[in-house]
Coordinates of C-alpha atoms in Angstrom, one line a residue:
X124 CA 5.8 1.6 -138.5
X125 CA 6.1 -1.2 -136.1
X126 CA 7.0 -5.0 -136.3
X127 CA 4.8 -7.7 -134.9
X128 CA 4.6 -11.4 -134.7
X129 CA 1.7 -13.6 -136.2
X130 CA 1.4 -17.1 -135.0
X131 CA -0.7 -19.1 -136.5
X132 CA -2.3 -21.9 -134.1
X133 CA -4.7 -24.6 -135.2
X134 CA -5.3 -28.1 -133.8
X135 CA -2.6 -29.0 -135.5
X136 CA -1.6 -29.8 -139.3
X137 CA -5.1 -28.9 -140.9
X138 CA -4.3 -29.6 -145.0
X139 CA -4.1 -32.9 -144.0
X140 CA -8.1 -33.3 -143.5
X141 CA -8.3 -31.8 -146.9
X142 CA -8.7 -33.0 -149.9
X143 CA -6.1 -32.6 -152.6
X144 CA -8.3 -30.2 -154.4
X145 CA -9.1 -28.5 -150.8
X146 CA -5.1 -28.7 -150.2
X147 CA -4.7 -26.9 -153.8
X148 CA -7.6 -24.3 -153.1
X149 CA -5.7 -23.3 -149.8
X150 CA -2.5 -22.9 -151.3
X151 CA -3.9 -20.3 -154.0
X152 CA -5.7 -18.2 -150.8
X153 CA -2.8 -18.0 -149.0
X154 CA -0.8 -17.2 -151.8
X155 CA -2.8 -14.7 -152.8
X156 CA -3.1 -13.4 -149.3
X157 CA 1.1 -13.4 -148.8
X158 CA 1.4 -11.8 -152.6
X159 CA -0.8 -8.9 -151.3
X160 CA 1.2 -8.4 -148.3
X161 CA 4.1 -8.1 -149.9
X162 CA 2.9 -5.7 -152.4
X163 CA 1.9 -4.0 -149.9
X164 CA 5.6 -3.9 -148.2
X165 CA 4.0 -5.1 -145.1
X166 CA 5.3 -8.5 -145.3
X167 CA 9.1 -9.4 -143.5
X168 CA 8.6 -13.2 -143.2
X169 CA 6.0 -15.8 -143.4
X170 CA 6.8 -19.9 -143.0
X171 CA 5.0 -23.4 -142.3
X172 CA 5.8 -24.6 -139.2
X173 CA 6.8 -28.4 -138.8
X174 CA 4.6 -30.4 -136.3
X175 CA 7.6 -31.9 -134.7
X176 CA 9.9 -29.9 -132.1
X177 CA 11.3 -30.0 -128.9
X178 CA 10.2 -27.9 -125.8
X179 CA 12.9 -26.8 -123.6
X180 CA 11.6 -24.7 -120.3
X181 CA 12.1 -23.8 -116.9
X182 CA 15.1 -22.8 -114.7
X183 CA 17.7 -25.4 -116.2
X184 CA 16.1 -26.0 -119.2
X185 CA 14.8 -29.3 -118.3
X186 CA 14.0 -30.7 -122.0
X187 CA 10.8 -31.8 -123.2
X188 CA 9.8 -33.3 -126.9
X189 CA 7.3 -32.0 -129.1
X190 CA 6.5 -28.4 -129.4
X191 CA 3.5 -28.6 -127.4
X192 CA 2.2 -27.1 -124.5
X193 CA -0.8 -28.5 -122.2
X194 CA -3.5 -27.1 -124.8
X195 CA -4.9 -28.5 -127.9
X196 CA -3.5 -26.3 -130.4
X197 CA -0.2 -25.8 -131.7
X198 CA 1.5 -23.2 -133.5
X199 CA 1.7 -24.0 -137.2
X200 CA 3.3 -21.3 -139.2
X201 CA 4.2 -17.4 -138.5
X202 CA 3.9 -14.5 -140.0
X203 CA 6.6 -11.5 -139.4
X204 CA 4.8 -7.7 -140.6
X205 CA 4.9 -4.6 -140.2
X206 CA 2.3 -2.6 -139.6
X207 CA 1.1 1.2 -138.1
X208 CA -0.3 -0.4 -135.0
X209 CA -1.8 -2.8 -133.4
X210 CA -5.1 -2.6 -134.9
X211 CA -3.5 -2.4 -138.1
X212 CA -2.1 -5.6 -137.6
X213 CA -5.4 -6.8 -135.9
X214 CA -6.8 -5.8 -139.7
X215 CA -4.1 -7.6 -141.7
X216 CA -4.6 -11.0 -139.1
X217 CA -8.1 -11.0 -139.9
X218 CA -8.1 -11.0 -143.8
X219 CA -6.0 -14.2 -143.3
X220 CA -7.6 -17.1 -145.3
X221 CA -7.0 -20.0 -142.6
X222 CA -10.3 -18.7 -140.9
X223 CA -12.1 -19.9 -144.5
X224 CA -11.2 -23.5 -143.7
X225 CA -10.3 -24.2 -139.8
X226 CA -10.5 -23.3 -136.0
X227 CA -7.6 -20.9 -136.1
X228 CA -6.3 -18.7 -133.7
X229 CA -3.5 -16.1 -134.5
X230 CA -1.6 -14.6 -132.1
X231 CA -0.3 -10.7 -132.3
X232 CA 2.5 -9.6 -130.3
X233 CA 4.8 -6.4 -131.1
X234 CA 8.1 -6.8 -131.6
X235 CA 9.8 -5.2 -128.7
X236 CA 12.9 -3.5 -129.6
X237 CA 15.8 -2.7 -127.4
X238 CA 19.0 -1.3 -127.6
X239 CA 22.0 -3.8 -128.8
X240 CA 20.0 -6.4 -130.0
X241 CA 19.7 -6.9 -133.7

């Protein structure tokens, strides 16, 4: 099994165009979604991100607020999984239940492992 990364991007904090009952609908999805995964062992971590953030880049690290880069979307939450392979994990992005409701992009990247680092 290997580990990979899901972030989650959207235009940015999408429950907040719902309605309360739309906000309530969402929660149940993708708590039924995240209860499956960890049924399912596949599941290591899953949070919300906050919009606000701090970007620090470059050689220095010249400091920069918000978590933003020069595109419209922003990450918004993660998912940490483990999965056979990549299309696996392709699979398990694509069952997620923020492509029932908004513009989402996730990102998948493996989890590279090296020696000496937790």
């Amino acid at each position: 099994m290997q580990e990979f990364m899901l972030f989650i991007k959207t235009n940015g904090d999408h429950l907040l165009s719902l309605s309360p009952e739309e906000q309530q609908a969402h929660v149940q999805k993708i708590g039924g979604y995240i209860g499956g995964l960890m049924e399912s062992g596949t599941l290591k971590g899953a949070q919300p991100l906050e919009m606000g953030g701090a970007v620090v880049q470059g050689k220095g690290g010249v400091f920069k607020d918000g978590p933003f880069n020069e595109s419209k979307e922003v990450i918004t939450g993660y998912f940490h999984i483990v999965a056979e392979d990549l299309a696996a994990a392709i699979n398990i992005a694509k069952a997620n239940p923020i492509f029932d409701e908004e513009q989402a992009i996730i990102e998948i990247r493996p989890i590279k492992r090296m020696e000496g680092i937790n």
